[in-house]
Amino acid sequence: MRINLNGQSIETQARTLADLLTEQGFESPCVATAVDGDFIARPLRSGTLLNDGVKVEVLSPMQGG
Amino acid sequence: MFYGVDLTSRLMLGTAQYPSPQVLLEAIEASGAEVITVSLRREGAAGGAFRALLAKSRCRLLPNTAGCHTVREAVTTARMAREVFGTSWIKLEVIGHADTLQPDPFALVEAARVLCAEGFDVFPYTTEDLIVGEKLLEAGCKVLMPWGAPIGSGQGLRNLAGLRSMRAHFPDVPLVVDAGIGAPSQAAQAMELGFDAVLLNTAVAKAVDPVGMARAFGHAIQAGQEGFVAGLMPERDMASVSTPVFGLAELA
């Protein structure tokens, strides 16, 4: 399945958002997630199924003004 | 004061654009700031170092929604920030114009309404417009953050009369001048007007010596606040002698 992760088109075997984080090596507690522009809270990641072409954002704490 | 939190230092410091994480950490220390602003981004090269720094800093975090142009983007970003930073504080920015980075007041009020209803403590980045301020308070905001000048411009308080009116119009609402401050004197001026705090970033981060400048801003903001509390004398059009005339010798 091809999805868009942080602006990059990637091929993934992951079925759920939680699997995708593991597959892509994200430190799960340190990131926040959104799918197609909607926030997905941590407890909902394992129940969030990914579809072909879905847009996933995985964001981390960074510097800001 | 700020959603039930009293601050000793009235400087809120941004964490972006510093030459290194070490300089940032020293600048925070030197400034005396108890609140620092942070953001959410796709993780870059400095991500790990920044997380380590956050763990070390004893500051309260104020995540922002910088770069958001719509209600939906801002609301989603705020929800993500609350989870990852573990705070309900959010500096709400909904940008309306790419060149001036001025807020879109209509989207700002709408986003504030959504977030306040969800229990966020919203710090809205707004203009000095009094009616927008009232709408933000109606939406549930308990703090207003008018701009001094466009973000990163260093122009200082561009609409002094407007900011003064805002202070007078909202006597009991904590007001923070956010953005546009370039020099310690400008931050002191905001405090002398009776503002409750100043939020700045670029003026410190882009100084030749960010740590020295952070310290200078800390002093200036404290001086301005003490000046306001002590009560400034009224301005006069004409001179008024300060040395007593009584007892003056006749030497002519």
Short mmCIF file of N, CA and C in Angstrom, two decimals, chain B residues 112-236:
data_model
loop_
_atom_site.label_atom_id
_atom_site.label_comp_id
_atom_site.label_asym_id
_atom_site.label_seq_id
_atom_site.Cartn_x
_atom_site.Cartn_y
_atom_site.Cartn_z
N ALA B 112 -10.59 29.83 18.53
CA ALA B 112 -10.56 30.02 19.99
C ALA B 112 -11.81 29.43 20.63
N ARG B 113 -12.95 29.63 19.96
CA ARG B 113 -14.21 29.11 20.51
C ARG B 113 -14.16 27.58 20.61
N VAL B 114 -13.69 26.94 19.55
CA VAL B 114 -13.59 25.47 19.53
C VAL B 114 -12.66 24.99 20.64
N LEU B 115 -11.49 25.63 20.75
CA LEU B 115 -10.47 25.15 21.69
C LEU B 115 -10.85 25.44 23.15
N CYS B 116 -11.43 26.60 23.41
CA CYS B 116 -11.85 26.91 24.79
C CYS B 116 -12.91 25.90 25.23
N ALA B 117 -13.81 25.54 24.33
CA ALA B 117 -14.86 24.57 24.66
C ALA B 117 -14.27 23.20 24.97
N GLU B 118 -13.08 22.93 24.42
CA GLU B 118 -12.42 21.65 24.68
C GLU B 118 -11.48 21.71 25.88
N GLY B 119 -11.52 22.82 26.59
CA GLY B 119 -10.74 22.91 27.81
C GLY B 119 -9.33 23.45 27.65
N PHE B 120 -9.02 23.97 26.48
CA PHE B 120 -7.69 24.57 26.29
C PHE B 120 -7.63 25.92 26.99
N ASP B 121 -6.42 26.30 27.45
CA ASP B 121 -6.15 27.65 27.93
C ASP B 121 -5.51 28.41 26.78
N VAL B 122 -6.32 29.21 26.11
CA VAL B 122 -5.91 29.79 24.84
C VAL B 122 -5.25 31.16 25.04
N PHE B 123 -4.05 31.32 24.46
CA PHE B 123 -3.33 32.59 24.40
C PHE B 123 -3.40 33.05 22.93
N PRO B 124 -4.38 33.88 22.58
CA PRO B 124 -4.55 34.21 21.16
C PRO B 124 -3.63 35.34 20.70
N TYR B 125 -2.90 35.07 19.63
CA TYR B 125 -2.08 36.10 18.97
C TYR B 125 -3.02 36.93 18.11
N THR B 126 -3.22 38.19 18.50
CA THR B 126 -4.24 39.00 17.88
C THR B 126 -3.67 40.38 17.53
N THR B 127 -4.54 41.25 17.04
CA THR B 127 -4.13 42.64 16.80
C THR B 127 -4.62 43.46 17.99
N GLU B 128 -4.45 44.78 17.92
CA GLU B 128 -4.90 45.63 19.03
C GLU B 128 -6.38 46.01 18.88
N ASP B 129 -7.08 45.38 17.93
CA ASP B 129 -8.50 45.68 17.70
C ASP B 129 -9.33 45.32 18.93
N LEU B 130 -10.07 46.30 19.45
CA LEU B 130 -10.81 46.10 20.70
C LEU B 130 -11.97 45.13 20.52
N ILE B 131 -12.62 45.17 19.38
CA ILE B 131 -13.80 44.32 19.18
C ILE B 131 -13.37 42.87 19.00
N VAL B 132 -12.28 42.68 18.28
CA VAL B 132 -11.75 41.31 18.17
C VAL B 132 -11.40 40.80 19.57
N GLY B 133 -10.81 41.67 20.37
CA GLY B 133 -10.47 41.30 21.75
C GLY B 133 -11.71 40.87 22.52
N GLU B 134 -12.78 41.64 22.38
CA GLU B 134 -14.02 41.28 23.09
C GLU B 134 -14.57 39.95 22.62
N LYS B 135 -14.51 39.72 21.31
CA LYS B 135 -15.02 38.44 20.76
C LYS B 135 -14.17 37.27 21.28
N LEU B 136 -12.87 37.49 21.43
CA LEU B 136 -12.01 36.42 21.94
C LEU B 136 -12.35 36.12 23.40
N LEU B 137 -12.64 37.16 24.16
CA LEU B 137 -13.04 36.94 25.56
C LEU B 137 -14.37 36.19 25.62
N GLU B 138 -15.30 36.59 24.76
CA GLU B 138 -16.59 35.89 24.69
C GLU B 138 -16.40 34.41 24.33
N ALA B 139 -15.39 34.16 23.49
CA ALA B 139 -15.12 32.78 23.07
C ALA B 139 -14.53 31.95 24.22
N GLY B 140 -14.07 32.64 25.28
CA GLY B 140 -13.55 31.91 26.44
C GLY B 140 -12.10 32.19 26.77
N CYS B 141 -11.42 33.03 25.98
CA CYS B 141 -10.02 33.36 26.26
C CYS B 141 -9.94 34.20 27.53
N LYS B 142 -8.91 33.96 28.34
CA LYS B 142 -8.72 34.74 29.56
C LYS B 142 -7.42 35.56 29.50
N VAL B 143 -6.79 35.56 28.33
CA VAL B 143 -5.57 36.32 28.06
C VAL B 143 -5.68 36.82 26.63
N LEU B 144 -5.15 38.01 26.35
CA LEU B 144 -5.06 38.48 24.96
C LEU B 144 -3.60 38.84 24.66
N MET B 145 -3.19 38.53 23.44
CA MET B 145 -1.79 38.82 23.06
C MET B 145 -1.75 39.64 21.78
N PRO B 146 -1.85 40.98 21.91
CA PRO B 146 -1.76 41.82 20.72
C PRO B 146 -0.32 41.90 20.20
N TRP B 147 -0.21 42.06 18.90
CA TRP B 147 1.14 42.21 18.32
C TRP B 147 1.68 43.60 18.59
N GLY B 148 3.01 43.70 18.70
CA GLY B 148 3.65 45.00 18.75
C GLY B 148 3.89 45.48 17.33
N ALA B 149 4.36 44.57 16.50
CA ALA B 149 4.66 44.82 15.08
C ALA B 149 4.68 43.43 14.42
N PRO B 150 4.76 43.37 13.08
CA PRO B 150 4.81 42.05 12.44
C PRO B 150 5.93 41.16 13.02
N ILE B 151 5.63 39.87 13.11
CA ILE B 151 6.55 38.87 13.67
C ILE B 151 7.94 38.99 13.04
N GLY B 152 8.95 39.05 13.88
CA GLY B 152 10.32 39.05 13.39
C GLY B 152 10.79 40.37 12.80
N SER B 153 9.95 41.42 12.86
CA SER B 153 10.31 42.68 12.20
C SER B 153 11.16 43.59 13.09
N GLY B 154 11.07 43.41 14.40
CA GLY B 154 11.89 44.23 15.31
C GLY B 154 11.53 45.70 15.31
N GLN B 155 10.30 46.02 14.93
CA GLN B 155 9.91 47.45 14.85
C GLN B 155 9.41 48.01 16.17
N GLY B 156 9.19 47.15 17.15
CA GLY B 156 8.72 47.65 18.44
C GLY B 156 7.22 47.88 18.44
N LEU B 157 6.76 48.81 19.28
CA LEU B 157 5.33 49.05 19.43
C LEU B 157 4.88 50.03 18.34
N ARG B 158 4.34 49.47 17.25
CA ARG B 158 4.06 50.28 16.06
C ARG B 158 2.80 51.13 16.23
N ASN B 159 1.89 50.66 17.07
CA ASN B 159 0.66 51.44 17.29
C ASN B 159 0.50 51.67 18.80
N LEU B 160 1.29 52.62 19.27
CA LEU B 160 1.34 52.88 20.70
C LEU B 160 -0.03 53.29 21.25
N ALA B 161 -0.71 54.17 20.51
CA ALA B 161 -2.02 54.66 20.97
C ALA B 161 -3.02 53.50 21.03
N GLY B 162 -2.95 52.62 20.03
CA GLY B 162 -3.87 51.48 20.00
C GLY B 162 -3.63 50.54 21.17
N LEU B 163 -2.36 50.31 21.49
CA LEU B 163 -2.04 49.42 22.62
C LEU B 163 -2.47 50.06 23.94
N ARG B 164 -2.30 51.38 24.02
CA ARG B 164 -2.72 52.08 25.24
C ARG B 164 -4.24 51.97 25.41
N SER B 165 -4.97 52.15 24.32
CA SER B 165 -6.44 52.01 24.37
C SER B 165 -6.81 50.60 24.81
N MET B 166 -6.09 49.63 24.29
CA MET B 166 -6.41 48.24 24.63
C MET B 166 -6.22 47.99 26.12
N ARG B 167 -5.12 48.54 26.66
CA ARG B 167 -4.87 48.38 28.10
C ARG B 167 -6.01 49.00 28.92
N ALA B 168 -6.44 50.18 28.46
CA ALA B 168 -7.51 50.88 29.19
C ALA B 168 -8.85 50.16 29.05
N HIS B 169 -9.08 49.57 27.88
CA HIS B 169 -10.37 48.93 27.59
C HIS B 169 -10.52 47.59 28.32
N PHE B 170 -9.41 46.91 28.55
CA PHE B 170 -9.46 45.60 29.22
C PHE B 170 -8.62 45.66 30.51
N PRO B 171 -9.06 46.44 31.49
CA PRO B 171 -8.21 46.66 32.67
C PRO B 171 -7.91 45.39 33.46
N ASP B 172 -8.82 44.41 33.39
CA ASP B 172 -8.66 43.22 34.24
C ASP B 172 -8.22 41.98 33.47
N VAL B 173 -7.92 42.14 32.18
CA VAL B 173 -7.53 40.97 31.38
C VAL B 173 -6.01 40.97 31.23
N PRO B 174 -5.35 39.88 31.54
CA PRO B 174 -3.90 39.82 31.30
C PRO B 174 -3.60 40.04 29.81
N LEU B 175 -2.74 41.01 29.53
CA LEU B 175 -2.39 41.35 28.15
C LEU B 175 -0.89 41.15 27.95
N VAL B 176 -0.54 40.49 26.87
CA VAL B 176 0.86 40.20 26.56
C VAL B 176 1.18 40.79 25.18
N VAL B 177 2.21 41.62 25.09
CA VAL B 177 2.64 42.05 23.76
C VAL B 177 3.47 40.93 23.15
N ASP B 178 2.99 40.45 22.01
CA ASP B 178 3.60 39.30 21.37
C ASP B 178 4.01 39.70 19.96
N ALA B 179 5.28 39.62 19.70
CA ALA B 179 5.81 39.81 18.34
C ALA B 179 6.19 41.25 18.02
N GLY B 180 7.26 41.35 17.25
CA GLY B 180 7.69 42.64 16.72
C GLY B 180 8.67 43.40 17.57
N ILE B 181 8.97 42.88 18.78
CA ILE B 181 9.89 43.58 19.67
C ILE B 181 11.33 43.36 19.18
N GLY B 182 12.08 44.46 19.07
CA GLY B 182 13.45 44.35 18.58
C GLY B 182 14.51 44.73 19.60
N ALA B 183 14.15 45.55 20.59
CA ALA B 183 15.14 46.07 21.54
C ALA B 183 14.59 46.04 22.96
N PRO B 184 15.47 45.90 23.95
CA PRO B 184 15.02 45.89 25.35
C PRO B 184 14.18 47.12 25.71
N SER B 185 14.53 48.29 25.16
CA SER B 185 13.78 49.51 25.49
C SER B 185 12.31 49.38 25.06
N GLN B 186 12.08 48.68 23.94
CA GLN B 186 10.70 48.51 23.46
C GLN B 186 9.91 47.59 24.40
N ALA B 187 10.59 46.58 24.91
CA ALA B 187 9.93 45.67 25.86
C ALA B 187 9.61 46.42 27.15
N ALA B 188 10.56 47.26 27.59
CA ALA B 188 10.33 48.07 28.80
C ALA B 188 9.14 48.99 28.58
N GLN B 189 9.05 49.56 27.39
CA GLN B 189 7.94 50.47 27.07
C GLN B 189 6.59 49.75 27.19
N ALA B 190 6.53 48.52 26.69
CA ALA B 190 5.28 47.75 26.79
C ALA B 190 4.90 47.55 28.26
N MET B 191 5.88 47.26 29.08
CA MET B 191 5.60 47.04 30.49
C MET B 191 5.19 48.35 31.18
N GLU B 192 5.83 49.45 30.78
CA GLU B 192 5.47 50.76 31.35
C GLU B 192 4.04 51.14 31.02
N LEU B 193 3.53 50.65 29.87
CA LEU B 193 2.14 50.91 29.49
C LEU B 193 1.17 50.10 30.35
N GLY B 194 1.72 49.14 31.10
CA GLY B 194 0.87 48.34 31.97
C GLY B 194 0.56 46.96 31.42
N PHE B 195 1.26 46.57 30.36
CA PHE B 195 1.07 45.21 29.87
C PHE B 195 1.64 44.22 30.89
N ASP B 196 1.09 43.01 30.86
CA ASP B 196 1.44 42.05 31.90
C ASP B 196 2.66 41.21 31.57
N ALA B 197 2.98 41.12 30.29
CA ALA B 197 4.16 40.35 29.89
C ALA B 197 4.51 40.70 28.45
N VAL B 198 5.68 40.24 28.05
CA VAL B 198 6.15 40.42 26.68
C VAL B 198 6.64 39.07 26.18
N LEU B 199 6.23 38.73 24.96
CA LEU B 199 6.69 37.48 24.35
C LEU B 199 7.56 37.83 23.16
N LEU B 200 8.76 37.31 23.11
CA LEU B 200 9.66 37.63 22.00
C LEU B 200 10.59 36.46 21.71
N ASN B 201 11.19 36.50 20.55
CA ASN B 201 12.07 35.41 20.13
C ASN B 201 13.25 35.94 19.31
N THR B 202 12.95 36.50 18.14
CA THR B 202 14.01 36.85 17.19
C THR B 202 15.02 37.84 17.77
N ALA B 203 14.54 38.81 18.54
CA ALA B 203 15.45 39.85 19.07
C ALA B 203 16.56 39.24 19.91
N VAL B 204 16.26 38.14 20.59
CA VAL B 204 17.28 37.46 21.38
C VAL B 204 18.06 36.48 20.51
N ALA B 205 17.34 35.65 19.77
CA ALA B 205 18.00 34.58 19.00
C ALA B 205 18.97 35.12 17.96
N LYS B 206 18.63 36.28 17.36
CA LYS B 206 19.45 36.82 16.28
C LYS B 206 20.39 37.94 16.74
N ALA B 207 20.49 38.13 18.05
CA ALA B 207 21.46 39.10 18.55
C ALA B 207 22.87 38.56 18.33
N VAL B 208 23.85 39.45 18.34
CA VAL B 208 25.24 39.01 18.20
C VAL B 208 25.58 38.06 19.36
N ASP B 209 25.11 38.43 20.55
CA ASP B 209 25.31 37.59 21.74
C ASP B 209 23.92 37.30 22.35
N PRO B 210 23.30 36.20 21.95
CA PRO B 210 21.94 35.91 22.41
C PRO B 210 21.82 35.81 23.94
N VAL B 211 22.83 35.30 24.60
CA VAL B 211 22.76 35.14 26.06
C VAL B 211 22.77 36.52 26.72
N GLY B 212 23.67 37.39 26.26
CA GLY B 212 23.72 38.75 26.78
C GLY B 212 22.42 39.49 26.52
N MET B 213 21.85 39.30 25.33
CA MET B 213 20.61 40.00 24.98
C MET B 213 19.45 39.45 25.81
N ALA B 214 19.45 38.16 26.07
CA ALA B 214 18.39 37.57 26.90
C ALA B 214 18.40 38.19 28.29
N ARG B 215 19.61 38.38 28.83
CA ARG B 215 19.75 38.99 30.15
C ARG B 215 19.25 40.43 30.11
N ALA B 216 19.62 41.15 29.03
CA ALA B 216 19.21 42.56 28.88
C ALA B 216 17.69 42.67 28.84
N PHE B 217 17.04 41.78 28.12
CA PHE B 217 15.57 41.81 28.05
C PHE B 217 14.95 41.50 29.42
N GLY B 218 15.56 40.57 30.13
CA GLY B 218 15.04 40.24 31.45
C GLY B 218 15.06 41.46 32.36
N HIS B 219 16.19 42.20 32.34
CA HIS B 219 16.31 43.41 33.17
C HIS B 219 15.32 44.48 32.72
N ALA B 220 15.24 44.68 31.38
CA ALA B 220 14.40 45.75 30.84
C ALA B 220 12.93 45.52 31.20
N ILE B 221 12.50 44.26 31.10
CA ILE B 221 11.10 43.95 31.39
C ILE B 221 10.80 44.14 32.87
N GLN B 222 11.75 43.77 33.69
CA GLN B 222 11.57 43.98 35.12
C GLN B 222 11.55 45.48 35.45
N ALA B 223 12.45 46.23 34.81
CA ALA B 223 12.49 47.69 35.05
C ALA B 223 11.19 48.34 34.60
N GLY B 224 10.70 47.95 33.44
CA GLY B 224 9.46 48.52 32.92
C GLY B 224 8.28 48.22 33.83
N GLN B 225 8.24 47.01 34.32
CA GLN B 225 7.14 46.61 35.19
C GLN B 225 7.19 47.38 36.51
N GLU B 226 8.40 47.47 37.08
CA GLU B 226 8.53 48.21 38.34
C GLU B 226 8.17 49.68 38.14
N GLY B 227 8.54 50.23 36.98
CA GLY B 227 8.20 51.61 36.66
C GLY B 227 6.70 51.81 36.60
N PHE B 228 6.00 50.86 35.96
CA PHE B 228 4.54 50.97 35.87
C PHE B 228 3.91 50.90 37.26
N VAL B 229 4.37 49.95 38.05
CA VAL B 229 3.81 49.77 39.40
C VAL B 229 4.04 51.03 40.24
N ALA B 230 5.22 51.63 40.08
CA ALA B 230 5.56 52.82 40.87
C ALA B 230 4.78 54.05 40.40
N GLY B 231 4.22 54.02 39.21
CA GLY B 231 3.38 55.13 38.73
C GLY B 231 4.20 56.20 38.03
N LEU B 232 4.05 56.28 36.70
CA LEU B 232 4.83 57.27 35.94
C LEU B 232 4.24 58.66 36.14
N MET B 233 5.09 59.65 36.14
CA MET B 233 4.60 61.03 36.23
C MET B 233 3.88 61.40 34.94
N PRO B 234 2.91 62.33 35.02
CA PRO B 234 2.23 62.74 33.78
C PRO B 234 3.14 63.58 32.91
N GLU B 235 2.98 63.44 31.59
CA GLU B 235 3.78 64.22 30.66
C GLU B 235 3.27 65.65 30.63
N ARG B 236 4.15 66.64 30.42
CA ARG B 236 3.75 68.04 30.30
C ARG B 236 4.26 68.59 28.98
#
